[in-house]
Amino acid sequence: MGRFSIPIMGFMLLCCLAALTEAKYLKYKDPKQPLGARIKDLMNKMTLAEKIGQMVQIERSVATPDVMKTYFIGSVLSGGGSVPAPKASAEAWVNMVNELQKGSLSTRLGIPMIYGIDAVHGHNNVYNATIFPHNVGLGVTRDPQLIKRIGDATALEVRATGIPYVFAPCIAVCRDPRWGRCYESYSEDPKIVQQMTEIIPGLQGEIPVKSRKGVPFVAGKQKVAACAKHFVGDGGTTKGIDENNTVIGLNGLLSIHMPAYYNSISMGVATVMISYSSWNGKRMHENRDLVTDFLKNKLKFKGFVISDWQGIDRITSPPHANYSYSVEAGVGAGIDMIMVPYNFTEFIDDLTDQVKRKIIPMSRIDDAVKRILRVKFVMGLFENPVADFSLVNQLGSKEHRELAREAVRKTLVLLKNGKSAYKPLLPLPKKTAKILVAGSHADNLGHQCGGWTITWQGLGGNDLTTGTTILNAVKNTVDPSTQVVYSENPDAEFVKSNKFSFAIVVVGEPSYAEMFGDSNNLTIPEPGPSTISNVCGAVQCVVVVISGRPVIIQPYLAKIDALVAAWLPGTEGQGIADLLFGDYGFTGKLARTWLKTVDQLPMNVGDPHYDPLFPFGFGLTTKSTKN
Ligand code: GLC
């Protein structure tokens, strides 16, 4: 062997060892490295295809491990009602998410995907989850700490199913109750909506004080990334028409619809979803001034911006009419992740082509991917990409249901209590001979949960999930000697002949979501009004209204002895009986103006011509009989 061969051999051996070590050591996979260094290292390694893949969110129904791997897909979602199987267990959810994740982890760089879902009032797609009151009721509580506890519980239930990301909270400021999504809004008052952003630290964890403004924060495996939505002005559309046009000056937009985003960003919200609606005629999904110049540059938001479902398609009318324009306009406006959700190859091909033809600059792609990676690194997804079953018992736990029951109590608003102030009807006696429970919503868990429950639009009946109907709550509460008679829609003769001590009538709106809830009359559909007339004309009655917003009630008010606004209480109907029978007192104050007639709308607190049936802030109180 030549005299140089040994040193050369040694050198080559060292190089191999170094290369091997280098191959084993990847800076971006090292959690001890600074966040910026990890992002930079990974970005430098990524191809255009891998970068564009990160910007794609697809629906669960078109996702497979192979699709995740082949297209480097960065995110998957469950659309409303999209479940691995009917009444799937937490374990089944974990297995489904993990199977897709393994597809992502098997890619060259092993970048974990992030799975997102709507948990807008608890983990509402999932059977046996605790369903909390919808935001329209939570705003009544004016209790940020309660909302934070709800966020904490929701995060645990979402993580129980292996999911680390929720499209919540909706921080819309609903200014017209004709909007089908008004129940997703905490209030017409931006200050209440700002208070309710306390749900974000509940969902994500409390951001450390020293954190830089706008940087996303998610505190590990029992917390989830949140999503402030829908940016911006979704609740201000003309006549409340969903996805329509919000006509308002910049000052109005900034003073009514923007404030809760300031709070959300200061709390480290990880993502912001763009609204389908337009501002003064310009679609938010193509509004670069507000998405990039204002949200990203002025407010210093450092998380990622996600489109709504087919949000870029709806930039054009009809939707998808010019997809290349939609891709250029949406990505160009500053949207980082596109909720495609089905035609992902079309999106990937179109965006790739527009980047290669320099229509969309590489700098825009790099900004988007950097933000997506930042959220994934910050929330520990690289360290813990695969879920386990350690939290499955959190789903629908007794503790969470008790929290939801407390929330229900605090959301109720007592609007009338007896035909004379001197003879209040509530609280009702637990011990009496015979009482009637009536109405379409008395024994209907689906109606009391409302939309975004198990399915997108929600369901009627009692089979959709587990919980306590108002009828069963009454039965649980009264003295065993009290006879409880239930009749969904009794006639007056039946009521008279039975000589009930009093009646509880529970009526309201059917379940709905988004545009399917848009209304131009806000009436309680039959048989609600007939049930009120038949029952309240024959016996003392308390009417409990289950609705996603204030509805027309004035025509029946004189017949009604006591009136309770219960909004959409969710699975824990026991909270309603707690107040009807005095175990707790009524405390809720309206967070929305209660109209007399639809032609008064829009009508919000502070308006000059303000003539409501019940004003913003109104609510009668009762004392608990327990103390
Ligand atoms: C819906 C809603 C949005 C939701 C998304 C995913 O259309 O606008 O609030 O998060 O699609 O379900």
XYZ file of C-alpha atoms in Angstrom, residues 8 14 25 50 146 176 286 310 346 372 430 455 491 493 566 579 582:
17
model
C -5.921 9.272 2.680
C -13.388 10.835 8.680
C -28.072 15.512 12.519
C -42.427 20.678 -0.965
C -65.365 31.073 32.264
C -77.817 42.081 12.072
C -58.258 39.109 -2.451
C -63.137 27.157 -1.217
C -55.484 21.711 -9.749
C -46.740 27.677 8.416
C -90.105 21.694 42.852
C -73.082 17.584 11.260
C -104.312 21.517 22.434
C -108.589 21.426 25.966
C -81.792 30.225 26.368
C -82.434 28.287 37.225
C -84.183 28.216 41.831
